[in-house]
Amino acid sequence: MADKMELRDVEVWDGNMAASQALRQVQIDVVAAYPITPSTPIVENYGNYLANGYIDGEFVMVESEHAAMSGCIGAAAAGGRVATATSSQGFALMVETLYQASGMRLPIILNVVNRALAAPLNVNGDHSDMYLGRDSGWIQFDAYNPQHAYDLNFIAFRVAEDHEIRLPAMVHQDGFLTSHTAQGVKTMDDDTAYNFVGEFKPMNDMLDLDHPVTHGVQTEEDWHFEHKARQHNDLMTKVFPKIEAAFDAFEKMTGRRYNIVETYKTEDADAVVVCMGTSVETAYEVADELRADGKKVGVIGIRVVRPWPHAQIAEALKGIKAIGALDRSSPNGTFGMLYNELAGTVVNSGEVKVLTNYVYGLGGRDLTKVHLREIYAELLANAEAGKPTTPLQQLIGVRGPKISFH
Amino acid sequence: MSEMKKIKNLKEFSTSADRFEGANLLCPGCAHSIIVREVLNATNDDLILAASTGCLEVCTAVYPYTSWDASWIHIGFENGSTAVAGAEAMYKALKRKGRLKQPDREPKFVAFGGDGASYDIGFQWISGCFERGHNMMYVVLDNEVYANTGGQRSSSTPIGASTTTAPAGRVSYGEKMHKKNMMQIMAAHGSPYVAQVAPNKWKDMVKKIQTGFATEGPVFINAMSACTTEWKFLPEDTIAISDLATDSLVFPLYEIIDGTKLNITYRPKNVIPVKDYLGAQGRFKHLFKPENKHVLDEWQARVDRDWEYLQRREEASV
Ligand SMILES: Cc1ncc(C[n+]2csc(CCOP(=O)(O)OP(=O)(O)O)c2C)c(N)n1
Ligand code: SF4
């Protein structure tokens, strides 16, 4: 039996510490991991808890991220609670196995501390790695600060391990900005935290020796489509109600409220920015300041990236005239990920809206309040004109001549 | 430790498989199925199995069917070893936490991979598993070629074989490289038990598999797997070809204990020339043209040299 850890009601934790404490409190059975900046402390902390008797699972320090997820898949198929963490190149190396984990319906939790993809090599945060994983069949939650990184892990386990879902889930946080920035984090005691997720309930586990199972079969044209269709159907229809229920239960327990789509001052807004990660909270501040000047602006934060909350976003965008999709990932020859996702939702909203794309913060570059004020000014002009008044895609804060397209 | 299964004769042995069904899609005459049955039949213990992508995998778990009546997992081409290592880690964790459903049973963890999956793409994963000392057995179904994708060379393909990516032609005698020596490489990992086996020498094989199952830590088995399709011989000749391989010493049968102590476990009464083995297979047919005689000579010299080396290692006992 692992020893309990005494926590203060509020601890000063960075995002990595918050995530690793959540892994400890749910008493992960197996972590198979490989280090990469900025997510490394998550698995280091896990090793530390193990070394000090606060956890009694298995820690397998493998030789690569591909092996990390491979080990997690084998461990999860064997029937227990499994998690790991990674970033950037490590996440890229895992991609093959991400599809295998979801296709086998294994509820693994992956903490992804977002970081740019090389080349050029860069250790800082942006969402380029998120691009690679977004169609891999995982549920994806986005944390904006260490508190979210802590809380969303519990929610992720509860949803992923639900026998009606049984899909893996990622919890994203911004590299360094969240992972290495300490803030006050409201904690739960070990028993409360554990009980929110409860004891792992195995299903089709390889270690039930009286009921052997075959995992990872071959399906060709006669069955493959049905498997994928069922997985997609479950993602589209079953996951949101389960997430809602988990958010409700979490609020009841802690008083902290999460929403699939976080809306801020959107009800009567003319213009909003849609964003993820740390920029959401910066945008809240700027929206407050502009509201004080009588400008009707708001913020939409995406909390669940996959499945894509099409209906919730459409609802949040009702009456909004101009939208800025803020993308923190290299578009590499197209619009940004968020822009493209939003476009599909906006097209079917039945309202005329102007959607523009702002690419910002690549490789850890700051998004400042000045940038956001300029973006809002353009969006308000778009709202007024009912059409784009500036180029559809702009790159924010890049040195040299202004870069924009379309 | 569970009791070792007692095996009286081949008939009883060959019919005692209740965990790998004859109902599979492997080619008639494929040695993969013989080897898998021999491994599984060697024990009555519970088994947790993994396979890498390759002929064995695509032919035995085609939804909604399975040939496996033991827990079995396939992830990808390269990571069968790590799949089983993950399951073994979970077994340890749940055992410690008192959450195993059958706490008094000790399953054995086994991964199967082709030579491509093991010598090439999956090499890093196997090396990692062995370095970390997982309690598992890794069995290579060594048919010296990527069979499942239609016969490309692997780093196990021997010199002179004609493959689709190293074909013999007007100016080429086929594969130019010598077969990678995985036995030595795995022994160098400090594995407690490494053995080379062949399905025709079933008693030798069963003994080694049972030793492997009785060994704590990562065990490596290289099993010669004659492939009727890519080696190009008649399906009914699998065992005859295998006999030629072991009796020509192309596939010497031996084991290495604790990375050092080497035992030769089969010494043919009459060692036959390598060309008898090569001549029985279509993949080496072109070597019998006069201009390729040097390859035949090199083959024989290499086999002689390797046999000499094995005998000296055995004598020296280091
Ligand atoms: C990452 C990856 N690369 C390539 C393949 C294609 N592939 C599948 S099986 C195979 C060859 C298998 O050869 P081997 O491991 O020797 O097994 P055999 O089929 O000969 O038994 C290849 C190249 C794959 N499935 N995954
Ligand atoms: S191609 Fe070779 S290895 Fe594959 S099933 Fe046929 S005989 Fe067996």
Short mmCIF file of N, CA and C in Angstrom, two decimals, chain A residues 1 27-30 50 55-58 60-64 66-82 93 96-97 100 104 106 194 199-200 202-203 205-220 222-223 227, chain B residues 46-50 53 57-79 82-94 96-97 99-102 105-107 109 123-129 131-132 134:
data_model
loop_
_atom_site.label_atom_id
_atom_site.label_comp_id
_atom_site.label_asym_id
_atom_site.label_seq_id
_atom_site.Cartn_x
_atom_site.Cartn_y
_atom_site.Cartn_z
N MET A 1 0.84 -1.22 0.00
CA MET A 1 0.00 0.00 0.00
C MET A 1 0.87 1.26 0.00
N GLN A 27 -3.32 6.86 -8.36
CA GLN A 27 -2.55 5.63 -8.14
C GLN A 27 -2.38 4.81 -9.43
N ILE A 28 -1.70 5.45 -10.39
CA ILE A 28 -1.38 4.80 -11.65
C ILE A 28 -0.69 3.46 -11.40
N ASP A 29 -1.09 2.44 -12.15
CA ASP A 29 -0.45 1.13 -12.00
C ASP A 29 0.86 1.06 -12.79
N VAL A 30 0.85 1.54 -14.02
CA VAL A 30 2.07 1.48 -14.83
C VAL A 30 2.29 2.81 -15.56
N LEU A 50 7.45 7.16 -6.35
CA LEU A 50 7.69 5.72 -6.24
C LEU A 50 8.85 5.46 -5.27
N ILE A 55 3.56 5.81 -4.01
CA ILE A 55 2.87 5.11 -5.08
C ILE A 55 3.50 3.73 -5.15
N ASP A 56 2.74 2.73 -5.53
CA ASP A 56 3.36 1.39 -5.60
C ASP A 56 3.10 0.72 -6.95
N GLY A 57 3.07 1.54 -7.98
CA GLY A 57 2.93 0.99 -9.33
C GLY A 57 4.28 0.62 -9.92
N GLU A 58 4.30 0.41 -11.22
CA GLU A 58 5.54 0.08 -11.93
C GLU A 58 5.95 1.26 -12.81
N VAL A 60 8.43 2.05 -15.89
CA VAL A 60 9.29 1.44 -16.90
C VAL A 60 9.93 2.56 -17.72
N MET A 61 11.21 2.80 -17.47
CA MET A 61 11.91 3.85 -18.23
C MET A 61 12.42 3.22 -19.53
N VAL A 62 11.65 3.38 -20.57
CA VAL A 62 11.95 2.73 -21.84
C VAL A 62 12.97 3.51 -22.65
N GLU A 63 13.23 3.04 -23.86
CA GLU A 63 14.32 3.63 -24.64
C GLU A 63 13.85 4.64 -25.68
N SER A 64 12.56 4.90 -25.77
CA SER A 64 12.06 5.92 -26.69
C SER A 64 10.58 6.17 -26.41
N HIS A 66 8.25 6.00 -28.63
CA HIS A 66 7.46 4.98 -29.33
C HIS A 66 7.30 3.76 -28.42
N ALA A 67 8.40 3.41 -27.75
CA ALA A 67 8.33 2.30 -26.81
C ALA A 67 7.49 2.68 -25.59
N ALA A 68 7.53 3.94 -25.19
CA ALA A 68 6.72 4.36 -24.03
C ALA A 68 5.25 4.07 -24.29
N MET A 69 4.77 4.50 -25.45
CA MET A 69 3.36 4.26 -25.72
C MET A 69 3.11 2.78 -26.00
N SER A 70 4.08 2.08 -26.59
CA SER A 70 3.92 0.64 -26.81
C SER A 70 3.78 -0.09 -25.47
N GLY A 71 4.63 0.29 -24.52
CA GLY A 71 4.54 -0.32 -23.19
C GLY A 71 3.23 0.02 -22.52
N CYS A 72 2.79 1.26 -22.69
CA CYS A 72 1.50 1.68 -22.10
C CYS A 72 0.37 0.85 -22.71
N ILE A 73 0.45 0.58 -24.01
CA ILE A 73 -0.61 -0.19 -24.67
C ILE A 73 -0.63 -1.62 -24.11
N GLY A 74 0.54 -2.24 -24.02
CA GLY A 74 0.60 -3.59 -23.46
C GLY A 74 0.09 -3.62 -22.03
N ALA A 75 0.48 -2.62 -21.26
CA ALA A 75 0.06 -2.56 -19.85
C ALA A 75 -1.44 -2.33 -19.74
N ALA A 76 -1.96 -1.44 -20.57
CA ALA A 76 -3.40 -1.15 -20.52
C ALA A 76 -4.21 -2.37 -20.96
N ALA A 77 -3.72 -3.06 -21.98
CA ALA A 77 -4.43 -4.26 -22.43
C ALA A 77 -4.40 -5.34 -21.35
N ALA A 78 -3.35 -5.31 -20.53
CA ALA A 78 -3.27 -6.27 -19.44
C ALA A 78 -4.29 -5.96 -18.34
N GLY A 79 -4.75 -4.70 -18.27
CA GLY A 79 -5.85 -4.39 -17.37
C GLY A 79 -5.50 -3.59 -16.14
N GLY A 80 -5.07 -2.35 -16.33
CA GLY A 80 -4.82 -1.49 -15.18
C GLY A 80 -4.73 -0.05 -15.62
N ARG A 81 -4.49 0.83 -14.64
CA ARG A 81 -4.47 2.27 -14.93
C ARG A 81 -3.09 2.67 -15.42
N VAL A 82 -3.07 3.38 -16.56
CA VAL A 82 -1.81 3.64 -17.26
C VAL A 82 -1.75 5.10 -17.70
N LEU A 93 7.06 10.99 -32.40
CA LEU A 93 7.52 9.60 -32.47
C LEU A 93 6.45 8.62 -31.99
N GLU A 96 2.36 6.81 -34.38
CA GLU A 96 1.89 5.51 -34.88
C GLU A 96 1.11 4.77 -33.79
N THR A 97 1.67 4.81 -32.60
CA THR A 97 1.06 4.05 -31.50
C THR A 97 -0.19 4.73 -30.95
N GLN A 100 -2.98 3.16 -32.52
CA GLN A 100 -3.15 1.78 -32.07
C GLN A 100 -3.84 1.75 -30.70
N MET A 104 -7.61 0.13 -30.25
CA MET A 104 -7.81 -1.00 -29.33
C MET A 104 -8.66 -0.62 -28.13
N LEU A 106 -8.18 1.48 -25.55
CA LEU A 106 -7.47 1.37 -24.28
C LEU A 106 -7.40 2.74 -23.59
N TYR A 194 -8.76 10.23 -5.26
CA TYR A 194 -8.81 8.85 -5.76
C TYR A 194 -10.26 8.42 -5.99
N GLU A 199 -11.59 2.82 -8.23
CA GLU A 199 -10.70 1.72 -8.60
C GLU A 199 -10.88 1.37 -10.07
N PHE A 200 -9.77 1.05 -10.71
CA PHE A 200 -9.81 0.70 -12.13
C PHE A 200 -10.64 -0.57 -12.34
N PRO A 202 -11.24 -3.39 -14.88
CA PRO A 202 -10.73 -3.94 -16.14
C PRO A 202 -11.85 -4.48 -17.04
N MET A 203 -11.56 -4.55 -18.30
CA MET A 203 -12.51 -5.11 -19.28
C MET A 203 -11.67 -5.75 -20.39
N ASP A 205 -9.38 -7.87 -20.13
CA ASP A 205 -7.98 -7.74 -19.74
C ASP A 205 -7.22 -9.04 -20.01
N MET A 206 -6.01 -8.87 -20.53
CA MET A 206 -5.20 -10.04 -20.87
C MET A 206 -4.83 -10.87 -19.66
N LEU A 207 -4.81 -10.26 -18.50
CA LEU A 207 -4.38 -10.99 -17.31
C LEU A 207 -5.51 -11.78 -16.64
N ASP A 208 -6.71 -11.71 -17.20
CA ASP A 208 -7.76 -12.61 -16.72
C ASP A 208 -7.53 -13.95 -17.41
N LEU A 209 -6.79 -14.81 -16.73
CA LEU A 209 -6.26 -16.01 -17.38
C LEU A 209 -7.36 -17.01 -17.75
N ASP A 210 -8.51 -16.88 -17.15
CA ASP A 210 -9.61 -17.79 -17.50
C ASP A 210 -10.39 -17.31 -18.72
N HIS A 211 -10.16 -16.10 -19.13
CA HIS A 211 -10.88 -15.56 -20.30
C HIS A 211 -9.90 -14.91 -21.27
N PRO A 212 -9.16 -15.72 -22.01
CA PRO A 212 -8.16 -15.13 -22.94
C PRO A 212 -8.83 -14.23 -23.98
N VAL A 213 -8.12 -13.19 -24.36
CA VAL A 213 -8.64 -12.25 -25.37
C VAL A 213 -7.59 -12.01 -26.45
N THR A 214 -8.06 -11.65 -27.62
CA THR A 214 -7.19 -11.28 -28.73
C THR A 214 -7.30 -9.78 -28.97
N HIS A 215 -6.18 -9.08 -28.82
CA HIS A 215 -6.16 -7.62 -29.01
C HIS A 215 -5.38 -7.26 -30.27
N GLY A 216 -5.88 -6.29 -31.01
CA GLY A 216 -5.09 -5.76 -32.13
C GLY A 216 -5.16 -6.63 -33.36
N VAL A 217 -6.36 -7.01 -33.72
CA VAL A 217 -6.58 -7.93 -34.84
C VAL A 217 -6.37 -7.26 -36.19
N GLN A 218 -6.45 -8.08 -37.19
CA GLN A 218 -6.41 -7.64 -38.59
C GLN A 218 -7.85 -7.49 -39.07
N THR A 219 -8.18 -6.35 -39.68
CA THR A 219 -9.48 -6.24 -40.35
C THR A 219 -9.23 -5.63 -41.72
N GLU A 220 -9.77 -6.21 -42.74
CA GLU A 220 -9.64 -5.59 -44.07
C GLU A 220 -10.96 -4.92 -44.44
N ASP A 222 -13.76 -5.89 -45.12
CA ASP A 222 -15.02 -6.43 -44.62
C ASP A 222 -15.38 -5.93 -43.22
N TRP A 223 -14.41 -5.50 -42.40
CA TRP A 223 -14.75 -5.07 -41.04
C TRP A 223 -14.13 -3.75 -40.62
N HIS A 227 -15.36 -0.93 -37.56
CA HIS A 227 -14.62 -0.59 -36.34
C HIS A 227 -14.41 0.92 -36.23
N ASP B 46 0.00 -20.77 -17.97
CA ASP B 46 -0.77 -19.73 -18.64
C ASP B 46 0.18 -18.86 -19.45
N LEU B 47 -0.33 -18.36 -20.57
CA LEU B 47 0.53 -17.59 -21.47
C LEU B 47 -0.11 -16.24 -21.81
N ILE B 48 0.73 -15.22 -21.84
CA ILE B 48 0.34 -13.91 -22.37
C ILE B 48 1.25 -13.69 -23.57
N LEU B 49 0.65 -13.57 -24.76
CA LEU B 49 1.43 -13.60 -26.00
C LEU B 49 1.32 -12.29 -26.76
N ALA B 50 2.37 -11.98 -27.50
CA ALA B 50 2.32 -10.85 -28.42
C ALA B 50 2.93 -11.28 -29.74
N THR B 53 3.82 -7.38 -36.45
CA THR B 53 3.23 -7.47 -37.77
C THR B 53 4.10 -8.37 -38.65
N GLU B 57 1.15 -12.85 -37.66
CA GLU B 57 0.08 -11.97 -37.15
C GLU B 57 -1.08 -11.88 -38.14
N VAL B 58 -0.78 -11.61 -39.40
CA VAL B 58 -1.89 -11.40 -40.34
C VAL B 58 -2.65 -12.68 -40.62
N CYS B 59 -2.04 -13.81 -40.33
CA CYS B 59 -2.68 -15.09 -40.67
C CYS B 59 -3.44 -15.72 -39.50
N THR B 60 -3.36 -15.12 -38.32
CA THR B 60 -3.93 -15.83 -37.16
C THR B 60 -4.93 -15.01 -36.37
N ALA B 61 -5.14 -13.77 -36.74
CA ALA B 61 -6.08 -12.95 -35.96
C ALA B 61 -6.87 -12.07 -36.90
N VAL B 62 -7.57 -12.70 -37.82
CA VAL B 62 -8.35 -11.95 -38.80
C VAL B 62 -9.78 -11.86 -38.28
N TYR B 63 -10.15 -10.68 -37.84
CA TYR B 63 -11.46 -10.45 -37.25
C TYR B 63 -12.57 -10.97 -38.16
N PRO B 64 -13.58 -11.64 -37.69
CA PRO B 64 -13.89 -11.91 -36.28
C PRO B 64 -13.34 -13.23 -35.75
N TYR B 65 -12.28 -13.73 -36.33
CA TYR B 65 -11.73 -15.01 -35.88
C TYR B 65 -10.41 -14.79 -35.16
N THR B 66 -10.01 -15.81 -34.41
CA THR B 66 -8.67 -15.81 -33.84
C THR B 66 -8.20 -17.25 -33.76
N SER B 67 -6.91 -17.48 -34.00
CA SER B 67 -6.36 -18.82 -33.85
C SER B 67 -5.82 -19.03 -32.45
N TRP B 68 -5.92 -17.98 -31.61
CA TRP B 68 -5.25 -18.00 -30.31
C TRP B 68 -6.23 -18.25 -29.17
N ASP B 69 -5.93 -19.28 -28.41
CA ASP B 69 -6.73 -19.50 -27.21
C ASP B 69 -5.87 -19.24 -25.98
N ALA B 70 -5.19 -18.11 -26.03
CA ALA B 70 -4.42 -17.58 -24.89
C ALA B 70 -4.42 -16.09 -25.15
N SER B 71 -4.28 -15.28 -24.14
CA SER B 71 -4.32 -13.84 -24.39
C SER B 71 -3.19 -13.44 -25.33
N TRP B 72 -3.54 -12.62 -26.30
CA TRP B 72 -2.63 -12.32 -27.42
C TRP B 72 -2.83 -10.87 -27.83
N ILE B 73 -1.72 -10.20 -28.12
CA ILE B 73 -1.83 -8.80 -28.55
C ILE B 73 -0.87 -8.52 -29.71
N HIS B 74 -1.35 -7.72 -30.63
CA HIS B 74 -0.50 -7.20 -31.71
C HIS B 74 -0.64 -5.69 -31.70
N ILE B 75 0.49 -4.98 -31.67
CA ILE B 75 0.42 -3.52 -31.78
C ILE B 75 0.91 -3.11 -33.16
N GLY B 76 2.19 -3.30 -33.41
CA GLY B 76 2.74 -2.87 -34.70
C GLY B 76 3.87 -3.79 -35.12
N PHE B 77 4.60 -3.37 -36.13
CA PHE B 77 5.66 -4.18 -36.72
C PHE B 77 6.84 -4.32 -35.78
N GLU B 78 7.08 -3.24 -34.99
CA GLU B 78 8.34 -3.16 -34.26
C GLU B 78 8.24 -3.43 -32.77
N ASN B 79 7.03 -3.44 -32.22
CA ASN B 79 6.94 -3.34 -30.76
C ASN B 79 6.27 -4.51 -30.05
N THR B 82 7.86 -4.89 -26.64
CA THR B 82 7.46 -3.91 -25.63
C THR B 82 6.01 -4.09 -25.21
N ALA B 83 5.19 -4.63 -26.10
CA ALA B 83 3.80 -4.93 -25.73
C ALA B 83 3.79 -5.92 -24.58
N VAL B 84 4.58 -6.97 -24.72
CA VAL B 84 4.63 -7.98 -23.67
C VAL B 84 5.31 -7.42 -22.41
N ALA B 85 6.32 -6.57 -22.62
CA ALA B 85 6.99 -5.96 -21.47
C ALA B 85 6.01 -5.10 -20.67
N GLY B 86 5.14 -4.38 -21.38
CA GLY B 86 4.13 -3.57 -20.70
C GLY B 86 3.17 -4.44 -19.91
N ALA B 87 2.76 -5.55 -20.50
CA ALA B 87 1.83 -6.47 -19.82
C ALA B 87 2.51 -7.08 -18.59
N GLU B 88 3.79 -7.38 -18.75
CA GLU B 88 4.54 -7.96 -17.62
C GLU B 88 4.67 -6.94 -16.50
N ALA B 89 4.87 -5.68 -16.86
CA ALA B 89 4.94 -4.63 -15.83
C ALA B 89 3.60 -4.52 -15.09
N MET B 90 2.51 -4.61 -15.86
CA MET B 90 1.19 -4.53 -15.23
C MET B 90 0.97 -5.73 -14.31
N TYR B 91 1.43 -6.88 -14.74
CA TYR B 91 1.30 -8.08 -13.90
C TYR B 91 2.00 -7.85 -12.55
N LYS B 92 3.21 -7.30 -12.61
CA LYS B 92 3.96 -7.05 -11.38
C LYS B 92 3.23 -6.05 -10.48
N ALA B 93 2.72 -4.98 -11.13
CA ALA B 93 2.04 -3.94 -10.34
C ALA B 93 0.79 -4.50 -9.67
N LEU B 94 -0.01 -5.25 -10.43
CA LEU B 94 -1.27 -5.75 -9.88
C LEU B 94 -1.01 -6.84 -8.83
N ARG B 96 1.57 -6.92 -6.80
CA ARG B 96 1.96 -6.20 -5.59
C ARG B 96 0.75 -5.58 -4.92
N LYS B 97 -0.19 -5.11 -5.71
CA LYS B 97 -1.36 -4.43 -5.15
C LYS B 97 -2.46 -5.41 -4.77
N ARG B 99 -4.34 -7.25 -6.79
CA ARG B 99 -5.52 -7.11 -7.66
C ARG B 99 -5.56 -8.11 -8.80
N LEU B 100 -4.70 -9.14 -8.77
CA LEU B 100 -4.77 -10.15 -9.83
C LEU B 100 -6.01 -11.01 -9.62
N LYS B 101 -6.65 -11.38 -10.73
CA LYS B 101 -7.86 -12.20 -10.61
C LYS B 101 -7.51 -13.63 -10.22
N GLN B 102 -6.37 -14.12 -10.69
CA GLN B 102 -5.93 -15.47 -10.31
C GLN B 102 -4.54 -15.34 -9.69
N ARG B 105 -1.62 -17.93 -9.97
CA ARG B 105 -1.09 -18.42 -11.25
C ARG B 105 -0.05 -17.45 -11.78
N GLU B 106 1.01 -18.03 -12.35
CA GLU B 106 2.12 -17.20 -12.86
C GLU B 106 2.22 -17.35 -14.36
N PRO B 107 1.61 -16.46 -15.11
CA PRO B 107 1.67 -16.62 -16.57
C PRO B 107 3.09 -16.37 -17.09
N PHE B 109 5.28 -14.76 -20.28
CA PHE B 109 5.11 -13.69 -21.27
C PHE B 109 6.01 -13.97 -22.47
N PHE B 123 14.53 -3.92 -33.53
CA PHE B 123 15.76 -4.22 -32.79
C PHE B 123 15.92 -3.35 -31.54
N GLN B 124 15.65 -2.07 -31.69
CA GLN B 124 15.80 -1.14 -30.57
C GLN B 124 14.88 -1.52 -29.40
N TRP B 125 13.66 -1.90 -29.73
CA TRP B 125 12.66 -2.23 -28.70
C TRP B 125 13.09 -3.51 -27.94
N ILE B 126 13.59 -4.49 -28.71
CA ILE B 126 14.04 -5.73 -28.07
C ILE B 126 15.23 -5.44 -27.17
N SER B 127 16.17 -4.67 -27.70
CA SER B 127 17.35 -4.31 -26.92
C SER B 127 16.93 -3.63 -25.61
N GLY B 128 15.98 -2.72 -25.71
CA GLY B 128 15.49 -2.03 -24.51
C GLY B 128 14.89 -3.00 -23.51
N CYS B 129 14.06 -3.90 -24.00
CA CYS B 129 13.41 -4.87 -23.10
C CYS B 129 14.45 -5.75 -22.41
N GLU B 131 17.69 -5.07 -21.92
CA GLU B 131 18.50 -4.27 -20.99
C GLU B 131 17.73 -4.05 -19.68
N ARG B 132 16.42 -3.88 -19.77
CA ARG B 132 15.64 -3.63 -18.57
C ARG B 132 15.30 -4.91 -17.81
N HIS B 134 13.12 -7.47 -18.41
CA HIS B 134 11.75 -7.98 -18.24
C HIS B 134 11.75 -9.50 -18.22
#
